[in-house]
GROMACS .gro file of C-alpha atoms in nm:
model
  402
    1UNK     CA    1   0.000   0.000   0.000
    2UNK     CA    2   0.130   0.354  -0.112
    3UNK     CA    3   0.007   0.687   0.128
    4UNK     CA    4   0.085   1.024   0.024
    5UNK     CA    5   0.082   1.275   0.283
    6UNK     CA    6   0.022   1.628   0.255
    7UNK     CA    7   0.081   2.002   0.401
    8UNK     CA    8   0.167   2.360   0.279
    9UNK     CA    9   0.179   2.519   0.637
   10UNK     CA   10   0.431   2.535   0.959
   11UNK     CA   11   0.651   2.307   1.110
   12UNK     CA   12   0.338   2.189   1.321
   13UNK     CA   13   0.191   2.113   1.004
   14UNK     CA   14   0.441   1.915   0.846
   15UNK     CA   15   0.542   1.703   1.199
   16UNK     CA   16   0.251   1.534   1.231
   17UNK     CA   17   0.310   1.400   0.876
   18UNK     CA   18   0.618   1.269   0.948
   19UNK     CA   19   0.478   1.078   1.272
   20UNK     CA   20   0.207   0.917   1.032
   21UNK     CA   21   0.462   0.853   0.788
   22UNK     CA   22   0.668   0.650   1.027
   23UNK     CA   23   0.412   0.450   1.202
   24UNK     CA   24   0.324   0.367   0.854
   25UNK     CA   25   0.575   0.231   0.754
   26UNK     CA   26   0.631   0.054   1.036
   27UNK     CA   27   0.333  -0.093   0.991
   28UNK     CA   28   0.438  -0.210   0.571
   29UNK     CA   29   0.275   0.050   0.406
   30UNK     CA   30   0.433   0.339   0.160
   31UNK     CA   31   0.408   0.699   0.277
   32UNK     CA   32   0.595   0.937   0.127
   33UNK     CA   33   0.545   1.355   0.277
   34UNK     CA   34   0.469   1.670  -0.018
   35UNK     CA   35   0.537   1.930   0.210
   36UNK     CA   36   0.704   2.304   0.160
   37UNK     CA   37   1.090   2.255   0.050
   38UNK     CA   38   1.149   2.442   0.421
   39UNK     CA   39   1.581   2.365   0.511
   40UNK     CA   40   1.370   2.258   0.921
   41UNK     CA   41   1.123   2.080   0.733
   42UNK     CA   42   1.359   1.859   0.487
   43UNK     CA   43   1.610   1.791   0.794
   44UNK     CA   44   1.322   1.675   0.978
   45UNK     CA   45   1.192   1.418   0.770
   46UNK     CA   46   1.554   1.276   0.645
   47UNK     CA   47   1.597   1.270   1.001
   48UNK     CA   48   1.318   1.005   1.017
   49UNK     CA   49   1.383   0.846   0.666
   50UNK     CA   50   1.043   0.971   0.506
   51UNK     CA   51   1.076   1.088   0.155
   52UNK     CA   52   0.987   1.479   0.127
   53UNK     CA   53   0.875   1.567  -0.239
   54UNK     CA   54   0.849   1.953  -0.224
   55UNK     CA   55   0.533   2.125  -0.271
   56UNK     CA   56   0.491   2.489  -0.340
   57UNK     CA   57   0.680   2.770  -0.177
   58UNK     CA   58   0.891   2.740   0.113
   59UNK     CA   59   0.653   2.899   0.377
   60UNK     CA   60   0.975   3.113   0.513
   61UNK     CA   61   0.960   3.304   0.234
   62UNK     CA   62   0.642   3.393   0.237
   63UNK     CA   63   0.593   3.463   0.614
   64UNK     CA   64   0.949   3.606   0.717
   65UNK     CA   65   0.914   3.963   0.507
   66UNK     CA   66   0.977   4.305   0.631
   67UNK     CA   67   0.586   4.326   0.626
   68UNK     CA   68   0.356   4.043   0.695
   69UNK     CA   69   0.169   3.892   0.386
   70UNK     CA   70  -0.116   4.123   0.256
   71UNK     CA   71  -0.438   4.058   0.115
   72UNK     CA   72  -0.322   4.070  -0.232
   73UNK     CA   73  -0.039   3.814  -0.125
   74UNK     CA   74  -0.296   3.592   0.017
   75UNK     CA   75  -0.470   3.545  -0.305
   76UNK     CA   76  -0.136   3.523  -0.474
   77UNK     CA   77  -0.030   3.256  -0.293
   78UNK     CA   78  -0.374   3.059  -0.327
   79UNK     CA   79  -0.357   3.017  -0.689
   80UNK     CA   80   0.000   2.959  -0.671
   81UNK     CA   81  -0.070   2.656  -0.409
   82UNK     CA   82  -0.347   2.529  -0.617
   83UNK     CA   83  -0.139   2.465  -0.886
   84UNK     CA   84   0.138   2.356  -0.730
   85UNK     CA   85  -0.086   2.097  -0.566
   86UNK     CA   86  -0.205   1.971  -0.908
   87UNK     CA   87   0.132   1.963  -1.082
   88UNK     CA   88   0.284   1.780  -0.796
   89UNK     CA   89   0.059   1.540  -0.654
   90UNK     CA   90  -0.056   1.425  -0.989
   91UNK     CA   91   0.290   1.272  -1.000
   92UNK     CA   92   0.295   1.177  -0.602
   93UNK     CA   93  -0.006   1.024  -0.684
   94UNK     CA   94   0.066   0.774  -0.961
   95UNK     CA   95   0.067   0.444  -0.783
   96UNK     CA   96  -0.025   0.503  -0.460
   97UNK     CA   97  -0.364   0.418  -0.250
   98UNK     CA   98  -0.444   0.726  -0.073
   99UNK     CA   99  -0.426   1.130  -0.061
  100UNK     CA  100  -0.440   1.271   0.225
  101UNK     CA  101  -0.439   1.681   0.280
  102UNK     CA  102  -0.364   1.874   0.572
  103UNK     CA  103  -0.247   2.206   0.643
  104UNK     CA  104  -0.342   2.614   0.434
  105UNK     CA  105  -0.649   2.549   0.278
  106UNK     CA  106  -0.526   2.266   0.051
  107UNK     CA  107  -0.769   2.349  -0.238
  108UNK     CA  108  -0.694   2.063  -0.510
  109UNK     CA  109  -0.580   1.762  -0.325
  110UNK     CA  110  -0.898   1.604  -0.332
  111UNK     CA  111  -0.929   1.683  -0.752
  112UNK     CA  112  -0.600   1.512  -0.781
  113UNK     CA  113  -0.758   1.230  -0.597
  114UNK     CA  114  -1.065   1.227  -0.779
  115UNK     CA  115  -0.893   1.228  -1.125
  116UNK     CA  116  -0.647   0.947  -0.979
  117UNK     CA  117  -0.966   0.754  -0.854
  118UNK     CA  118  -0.803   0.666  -0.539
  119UNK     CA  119  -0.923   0.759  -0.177
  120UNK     CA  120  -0.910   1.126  -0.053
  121UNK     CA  121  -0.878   1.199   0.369
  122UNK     CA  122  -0.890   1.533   0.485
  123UNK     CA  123  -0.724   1.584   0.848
  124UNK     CA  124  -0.702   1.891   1.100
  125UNK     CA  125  -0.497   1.967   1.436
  126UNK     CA  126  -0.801   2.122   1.529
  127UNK     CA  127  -1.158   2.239   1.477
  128UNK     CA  128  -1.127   2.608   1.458
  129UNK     CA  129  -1.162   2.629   1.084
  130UNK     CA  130  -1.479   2.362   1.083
  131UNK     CA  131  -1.826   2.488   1.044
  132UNK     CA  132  -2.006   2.491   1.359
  133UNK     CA  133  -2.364   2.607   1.448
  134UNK     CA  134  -2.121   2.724   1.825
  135UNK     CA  135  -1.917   2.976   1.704
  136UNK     CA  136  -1.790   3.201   1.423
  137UNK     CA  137  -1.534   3.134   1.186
  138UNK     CA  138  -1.187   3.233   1.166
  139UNK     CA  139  -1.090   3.568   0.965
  140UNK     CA  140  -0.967   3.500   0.643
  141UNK     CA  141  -0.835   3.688   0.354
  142UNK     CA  142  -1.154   3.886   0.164
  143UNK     CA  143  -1.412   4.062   0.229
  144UNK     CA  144  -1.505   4.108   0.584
  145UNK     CA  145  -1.848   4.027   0.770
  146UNK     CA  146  -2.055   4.270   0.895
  147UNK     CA  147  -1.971   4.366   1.264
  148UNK     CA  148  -2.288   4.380   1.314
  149UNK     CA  149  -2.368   4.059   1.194
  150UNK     CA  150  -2.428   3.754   1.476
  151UNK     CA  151  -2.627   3.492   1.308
  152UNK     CA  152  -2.366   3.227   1.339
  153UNK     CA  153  -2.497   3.079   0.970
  154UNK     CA  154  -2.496   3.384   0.780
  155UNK     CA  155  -2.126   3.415   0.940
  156UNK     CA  156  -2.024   3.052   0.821
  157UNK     CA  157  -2.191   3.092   0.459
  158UNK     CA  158  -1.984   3.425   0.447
  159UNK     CA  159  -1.723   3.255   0.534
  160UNK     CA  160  -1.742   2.960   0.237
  161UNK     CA  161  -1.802   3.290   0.037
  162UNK     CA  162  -1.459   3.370   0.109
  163UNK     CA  163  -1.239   3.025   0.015
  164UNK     CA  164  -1.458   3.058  -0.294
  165UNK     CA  165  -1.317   3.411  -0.374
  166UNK     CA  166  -0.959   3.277  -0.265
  167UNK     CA  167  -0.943   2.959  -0.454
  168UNK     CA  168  -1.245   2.930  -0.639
  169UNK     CA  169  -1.117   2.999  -1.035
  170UNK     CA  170  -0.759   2.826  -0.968
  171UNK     CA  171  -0.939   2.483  -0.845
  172UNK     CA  172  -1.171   2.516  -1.106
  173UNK     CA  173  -0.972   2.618  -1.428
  174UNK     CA  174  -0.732   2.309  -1.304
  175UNK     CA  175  -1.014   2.094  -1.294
  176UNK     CA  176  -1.174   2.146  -1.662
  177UNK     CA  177  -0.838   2.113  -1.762
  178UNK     CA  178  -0.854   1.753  -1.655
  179UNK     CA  179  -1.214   1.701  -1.728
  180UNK     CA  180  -1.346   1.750  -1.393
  181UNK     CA  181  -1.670   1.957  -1.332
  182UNK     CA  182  -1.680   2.289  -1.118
  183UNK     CA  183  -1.688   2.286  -0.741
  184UNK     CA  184  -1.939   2.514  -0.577
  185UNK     CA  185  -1.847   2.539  -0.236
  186UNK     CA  186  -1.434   2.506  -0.196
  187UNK     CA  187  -1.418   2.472   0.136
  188UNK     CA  188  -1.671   2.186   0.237
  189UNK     CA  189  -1.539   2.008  -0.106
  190UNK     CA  190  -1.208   2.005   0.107
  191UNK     CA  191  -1.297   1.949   0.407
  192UNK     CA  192  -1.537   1.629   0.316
  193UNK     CA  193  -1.841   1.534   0.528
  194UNK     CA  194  -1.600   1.339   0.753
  195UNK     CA  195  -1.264   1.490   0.815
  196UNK     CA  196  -1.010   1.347   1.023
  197UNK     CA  197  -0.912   1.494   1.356
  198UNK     CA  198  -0.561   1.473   1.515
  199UNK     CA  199  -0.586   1.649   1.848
  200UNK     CA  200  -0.569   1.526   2.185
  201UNK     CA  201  -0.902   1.474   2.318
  202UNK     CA  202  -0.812   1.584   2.671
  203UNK     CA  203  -0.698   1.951   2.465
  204UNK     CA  204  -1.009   1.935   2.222
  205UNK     CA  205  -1.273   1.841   2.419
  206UNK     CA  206  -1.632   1.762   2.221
  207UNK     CA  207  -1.834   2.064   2.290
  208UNK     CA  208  -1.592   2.236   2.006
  209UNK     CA  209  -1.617   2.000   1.793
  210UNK     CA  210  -1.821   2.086   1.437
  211UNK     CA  211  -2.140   1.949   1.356
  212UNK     CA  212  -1.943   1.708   1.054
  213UNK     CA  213  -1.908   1.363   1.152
  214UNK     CA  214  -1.525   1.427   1.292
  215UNK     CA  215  -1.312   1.115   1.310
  216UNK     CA  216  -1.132   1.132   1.609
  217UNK     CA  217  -0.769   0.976   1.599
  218UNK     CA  218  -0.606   1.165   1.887
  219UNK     CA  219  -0.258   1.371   1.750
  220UNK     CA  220  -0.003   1.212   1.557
  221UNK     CA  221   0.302   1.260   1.766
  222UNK     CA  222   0.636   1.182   1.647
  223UNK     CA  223   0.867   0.976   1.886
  224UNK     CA  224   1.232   1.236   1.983
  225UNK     CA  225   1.483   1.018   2.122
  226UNK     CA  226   1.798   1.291   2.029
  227UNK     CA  227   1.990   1.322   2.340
  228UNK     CA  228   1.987   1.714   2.409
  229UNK     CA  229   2.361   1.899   2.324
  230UNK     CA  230   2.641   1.885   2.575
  231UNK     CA  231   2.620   2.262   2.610
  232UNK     CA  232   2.228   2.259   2.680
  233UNK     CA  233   2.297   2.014   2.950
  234UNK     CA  234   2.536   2.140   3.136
  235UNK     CA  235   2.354   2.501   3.137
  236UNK     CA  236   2.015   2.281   3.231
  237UNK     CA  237   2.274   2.110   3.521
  238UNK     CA  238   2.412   2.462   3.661
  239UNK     CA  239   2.099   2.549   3.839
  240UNK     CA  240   1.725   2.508   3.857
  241UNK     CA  241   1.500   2.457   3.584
  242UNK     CA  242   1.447   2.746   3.330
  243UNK     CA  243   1.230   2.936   3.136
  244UNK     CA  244   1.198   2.851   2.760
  245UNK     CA  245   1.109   3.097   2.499
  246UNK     CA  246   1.040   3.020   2.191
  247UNK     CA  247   0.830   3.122   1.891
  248UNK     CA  248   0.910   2.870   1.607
  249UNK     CA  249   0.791   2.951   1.276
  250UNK     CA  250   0.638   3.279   1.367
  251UNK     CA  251   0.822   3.602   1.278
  252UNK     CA  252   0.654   3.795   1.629
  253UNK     CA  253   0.680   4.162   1.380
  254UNK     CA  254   0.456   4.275   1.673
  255UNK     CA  255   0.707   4.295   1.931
  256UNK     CA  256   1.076   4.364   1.770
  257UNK     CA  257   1.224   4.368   2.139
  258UNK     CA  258   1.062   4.014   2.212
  259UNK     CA  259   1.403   3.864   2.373
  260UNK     CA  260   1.424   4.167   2.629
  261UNK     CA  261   1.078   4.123   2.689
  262UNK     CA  262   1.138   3.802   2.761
  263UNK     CA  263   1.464   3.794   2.923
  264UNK     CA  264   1.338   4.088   3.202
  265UNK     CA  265   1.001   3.911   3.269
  266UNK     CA  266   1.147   3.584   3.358
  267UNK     CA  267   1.444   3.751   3.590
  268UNK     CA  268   1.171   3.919   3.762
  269UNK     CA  269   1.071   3.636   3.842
  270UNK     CA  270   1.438   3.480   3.942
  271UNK     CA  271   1.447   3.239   3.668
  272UNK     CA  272   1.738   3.128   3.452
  273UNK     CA  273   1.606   3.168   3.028
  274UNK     CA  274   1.655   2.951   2.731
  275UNK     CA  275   1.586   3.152   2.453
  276UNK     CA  276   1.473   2.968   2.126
  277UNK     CA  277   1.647   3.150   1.799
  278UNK     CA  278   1.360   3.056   1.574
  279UNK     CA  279   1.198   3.281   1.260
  280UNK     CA  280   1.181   3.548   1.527
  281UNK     CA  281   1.578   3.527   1.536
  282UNK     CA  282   1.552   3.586   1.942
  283UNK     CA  283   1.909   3.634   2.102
  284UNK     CA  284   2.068   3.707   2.445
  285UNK     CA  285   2.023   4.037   2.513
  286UNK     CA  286   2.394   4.045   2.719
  287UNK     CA  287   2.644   3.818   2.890
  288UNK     CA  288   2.475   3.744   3.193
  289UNK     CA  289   2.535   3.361   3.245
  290UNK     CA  290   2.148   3.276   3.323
  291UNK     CA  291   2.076   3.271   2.952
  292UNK     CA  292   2.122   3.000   2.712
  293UNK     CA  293   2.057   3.014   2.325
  294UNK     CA  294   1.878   2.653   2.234
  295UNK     CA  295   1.883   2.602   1.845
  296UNK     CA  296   1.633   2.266   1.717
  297UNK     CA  297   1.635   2.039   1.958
  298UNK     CA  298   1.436   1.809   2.149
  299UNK     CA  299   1.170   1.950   2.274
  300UNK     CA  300   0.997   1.620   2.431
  301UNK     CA  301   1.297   1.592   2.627
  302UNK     CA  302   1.363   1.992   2.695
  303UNK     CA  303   1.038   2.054   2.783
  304UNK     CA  304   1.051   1.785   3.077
  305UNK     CA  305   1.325   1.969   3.248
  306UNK     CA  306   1.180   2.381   3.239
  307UNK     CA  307   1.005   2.560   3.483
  308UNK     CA  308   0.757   2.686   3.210
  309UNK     CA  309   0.732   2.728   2.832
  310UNK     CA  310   0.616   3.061   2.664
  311UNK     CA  311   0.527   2.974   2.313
  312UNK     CA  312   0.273   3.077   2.038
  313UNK     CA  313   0.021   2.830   2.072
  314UNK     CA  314   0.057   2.642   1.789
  315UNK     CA  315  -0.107   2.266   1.817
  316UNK     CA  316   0.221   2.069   1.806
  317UNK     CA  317   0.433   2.290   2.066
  318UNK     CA  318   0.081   2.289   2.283
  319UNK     CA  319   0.068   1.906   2.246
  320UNK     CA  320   0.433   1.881   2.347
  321UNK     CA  321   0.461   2.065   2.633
  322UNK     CA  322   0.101   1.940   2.796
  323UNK     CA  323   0.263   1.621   2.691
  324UNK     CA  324   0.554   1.716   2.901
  325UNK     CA  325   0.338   1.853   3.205
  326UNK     CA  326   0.534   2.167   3.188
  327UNK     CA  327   0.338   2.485   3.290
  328UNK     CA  328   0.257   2.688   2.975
  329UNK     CA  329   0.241   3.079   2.884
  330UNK     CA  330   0.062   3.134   2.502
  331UNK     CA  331   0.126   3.449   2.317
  332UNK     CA  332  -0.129   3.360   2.057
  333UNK     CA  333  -0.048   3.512   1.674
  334UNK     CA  334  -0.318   3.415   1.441
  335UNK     CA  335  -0.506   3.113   1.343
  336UNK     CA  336  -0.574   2.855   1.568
  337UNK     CA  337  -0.340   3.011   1.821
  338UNK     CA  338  -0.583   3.213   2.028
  339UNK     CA  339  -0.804   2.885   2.070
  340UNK     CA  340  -0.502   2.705   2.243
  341UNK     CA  341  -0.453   2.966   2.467
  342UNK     CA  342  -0.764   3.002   2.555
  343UNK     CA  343  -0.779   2.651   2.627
  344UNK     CA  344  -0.461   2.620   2.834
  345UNK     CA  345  -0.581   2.904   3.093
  346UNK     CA  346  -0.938   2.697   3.100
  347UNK     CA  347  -0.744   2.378   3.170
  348UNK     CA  348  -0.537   2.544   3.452
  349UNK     CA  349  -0.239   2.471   3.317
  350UNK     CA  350  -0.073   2.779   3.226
  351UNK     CA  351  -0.160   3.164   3.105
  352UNK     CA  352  -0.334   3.299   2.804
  353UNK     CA  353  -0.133   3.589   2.731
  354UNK     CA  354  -0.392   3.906   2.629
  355UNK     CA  355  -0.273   3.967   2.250
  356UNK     CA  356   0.003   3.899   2.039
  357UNK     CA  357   0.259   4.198   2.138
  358UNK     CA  358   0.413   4.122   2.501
  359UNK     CA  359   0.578   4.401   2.739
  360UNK     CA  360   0.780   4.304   3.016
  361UNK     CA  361   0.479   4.409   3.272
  362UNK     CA  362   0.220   4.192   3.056
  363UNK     CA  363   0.479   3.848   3.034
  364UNK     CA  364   0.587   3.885   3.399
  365UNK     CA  365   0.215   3.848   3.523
  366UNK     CA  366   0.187   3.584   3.265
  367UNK     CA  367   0.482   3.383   3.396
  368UNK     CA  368   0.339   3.449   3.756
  369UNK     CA  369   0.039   3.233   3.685
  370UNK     CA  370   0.222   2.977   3.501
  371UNK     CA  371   0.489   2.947   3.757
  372UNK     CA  372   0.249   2.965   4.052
  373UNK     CA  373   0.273   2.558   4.238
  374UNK     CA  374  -0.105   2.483   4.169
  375UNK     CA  375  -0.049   2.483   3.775
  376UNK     CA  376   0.261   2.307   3.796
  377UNK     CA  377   0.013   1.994   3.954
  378UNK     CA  378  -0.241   2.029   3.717
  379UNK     CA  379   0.030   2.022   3.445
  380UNK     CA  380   0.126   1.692   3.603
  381UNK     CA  381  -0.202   1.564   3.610
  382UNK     CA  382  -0.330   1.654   3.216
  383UNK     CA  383   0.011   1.530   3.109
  384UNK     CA  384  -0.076   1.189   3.234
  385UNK     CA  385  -0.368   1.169   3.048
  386UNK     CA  386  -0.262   1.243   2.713
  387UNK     CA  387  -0.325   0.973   2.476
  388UNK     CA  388  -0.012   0.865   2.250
  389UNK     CA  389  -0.138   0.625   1.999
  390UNK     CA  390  -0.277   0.868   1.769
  391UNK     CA  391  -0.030   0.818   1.429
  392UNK     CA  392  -0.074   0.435   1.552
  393UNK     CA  393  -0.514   0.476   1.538
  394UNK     CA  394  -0.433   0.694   1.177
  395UNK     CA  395  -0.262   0.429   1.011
  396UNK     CA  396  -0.458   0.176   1.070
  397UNK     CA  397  -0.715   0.337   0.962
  398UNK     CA  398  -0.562   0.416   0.617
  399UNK     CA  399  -0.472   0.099   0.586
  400UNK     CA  400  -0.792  -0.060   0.653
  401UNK     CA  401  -0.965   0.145   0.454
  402UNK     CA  402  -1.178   0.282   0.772
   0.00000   0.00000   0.00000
């Protein structure tokens, strides 16, 4: 059996993957990963000995500008994904048994599928971008609701409205061109009936969960057994256990001071920092000897040994450091972001920071809640919980046909 995997999106898009990939073949199937030709994201699956065919742009370059991505870049980038999704899965798909699509939007996976005649799977890290009669959507690129608008329908045909305007004419000029009728509605086309879910249930519990018939596998996480650098260890041996900072993927434009920020909060606090370099390129700030610069490393094992992480929300670093128990501060960005950090403070478990631009005042009450005992036990407590068989309940599922 042949699998073809996937993304255009962040490093918490294209991990997962990787983790299905693996217990795949593990299990004698054929996965192979299209995923952004990212330098992290190629070292991370020939780390792991899963094929990456590249697939669009690498998403640095489209994120990491002097000016975040504007509307008119949005739509760019849309058509620009659509076809890169035809031209290269078409030949990804030739052989193989099944196409599944994760990540931005992917507009055109399931055509290739269709036109293939082999079985499509959609799959999300979370339910924030799946219609619900509970909430409203996510913003997207277009033309903006109504503020005054509150029906939650109008808001999620609006919505479909806009994936139409994004990717509407790509999808559907690539599909005459290979004898496929029009789509009407890009984003439940994409999304299916039944999409896939990898989340931990204990993090995504079922009152947010869409009115689709969501298959729940649990998240797909992939095993890290890299011993941590000599130099991390001995700085994680020379006192008690730090702070990490870290922002992965996300250029934080909103805060261009972020590592002083960061640095002064968590000495107000007494604590020793590990600062995470990252897109947002964070750096000591001077030579005081309770900072350490991590590069990529293991975060499974890092996480274990800190006093708190202060991320961005995104659903793998979440997922890893609830894994980890470790106490949690989220500076959410965009997406999905503000939903994890909302649902870290609700747990207990750690702080929703208010926005995405930190000061030092703002961070330092953050860290107070996240380093306060009582959150450090019910870090503990939700970390024991977590489910780990998620890429395991995936693949056999893909395998079976389920």
């Amino acid at each position: 059996m042949r699998v073809v995997l996937s993304s255009w999106g962040s490093r918490g898009d294209v991990e997962p993957l990787a983790a299905l990939a693996v217990r795949l073949r593990e299990l004698g199937a054929e996965a192979v990963v299209c995923a952004p030709p990212d330098e992290e994201f190629a070292a991370l699956l020939e780390r792991v000995g899963v094929p990456l065919v590249p697939l669009g742009p690498s998403v640095r370059s489209v994120v990491s500008g002097a000016e975040p991505p504007s509307t008119q870049d949005a739509f760019r980038l849309a058509a620009e994904l659509v076809a890169a999704r035809f031209e290269t899965l078409t030949a990804a798909a030739e052989g193989s048994d099944v196409l599944l699509a994760t990540g931005l939007m992917p507009a055109g996976v399931r055509s290739v599928a269709e036109r293939a005649g082999i079985r499509y799977v959609f799959a999300c890290f979370h339910t924030v971008g799946l219609p619900s009669r509970h909430r409203p959507p996510l913003q997207r690129p277009g033309r903006p609701s109504s503020p005054d608008e509150t029906d939650i329908e109008v808001l999620w045909d609006e919505d479909a409205q806009r994936v139409n305007a994004l990717y509407g004419e790509a999808l559907n000029r690539h599909r005459a061109a290979i004898g496929l009728p029009p789509v009407d509605n890009v984003r439940d086309h994409v999304l299916t009936e039944r999409p896939w879910l990898a989340a931990e249930p204990g993090l995504v519990p079922w009152q947010d969960l869409t009115d689709l018939d969501v298959v729940r596998t649990g998240a797909w996480l992939l095993s890290d057994e890299r011993p941590l650098p000599d130099d991390l260890e001995a700085f994680l041996a020379a006192g008690p256990a730090p702070v990490y900072v870290g922002f992965g993927s996300m250029a934080m434009r909103a805060t261009p001071d972020l590592a002083r920020v960061a640095v002064e909060a968590a000495r107000a606090h007494g604590r020793r920092i590990l600062l995470a370099g990252g897109w947002a390129g964070l750096a000591p700030i001077d030579d005081r000897d309770d900072c350490h610069l991590v590069g990529e490393v293991n975060h499974q094992a890092l996480f274990r040994r800190t006093a708190a992480v202060v991320h961005h929300g995104g659903a793998g670093t979440t997922t890893t450091a609830a894994l980890a128990g470790a106490p949690q501060v989220v500076v959410p960005q965009l997406v999905d972001q503000p939903y994890w950090a909302a649902r870290i403070a609700e747990l207990g478990i750690g702080a929703a920071h208010a926005g995405p631009a930190p000061t030092v005042d703002s961070l330092t009450a953050a860290l107070a809640v996240a380093l306060a005992p009582g959150t450090a036990v019910r870090a503990m407590a939700v970390a024991g919980a977590i489910r780990t068989d998620g890429a395991t309940v995936a693949a056999k599922r893909l395998i079976s046909g389920e």
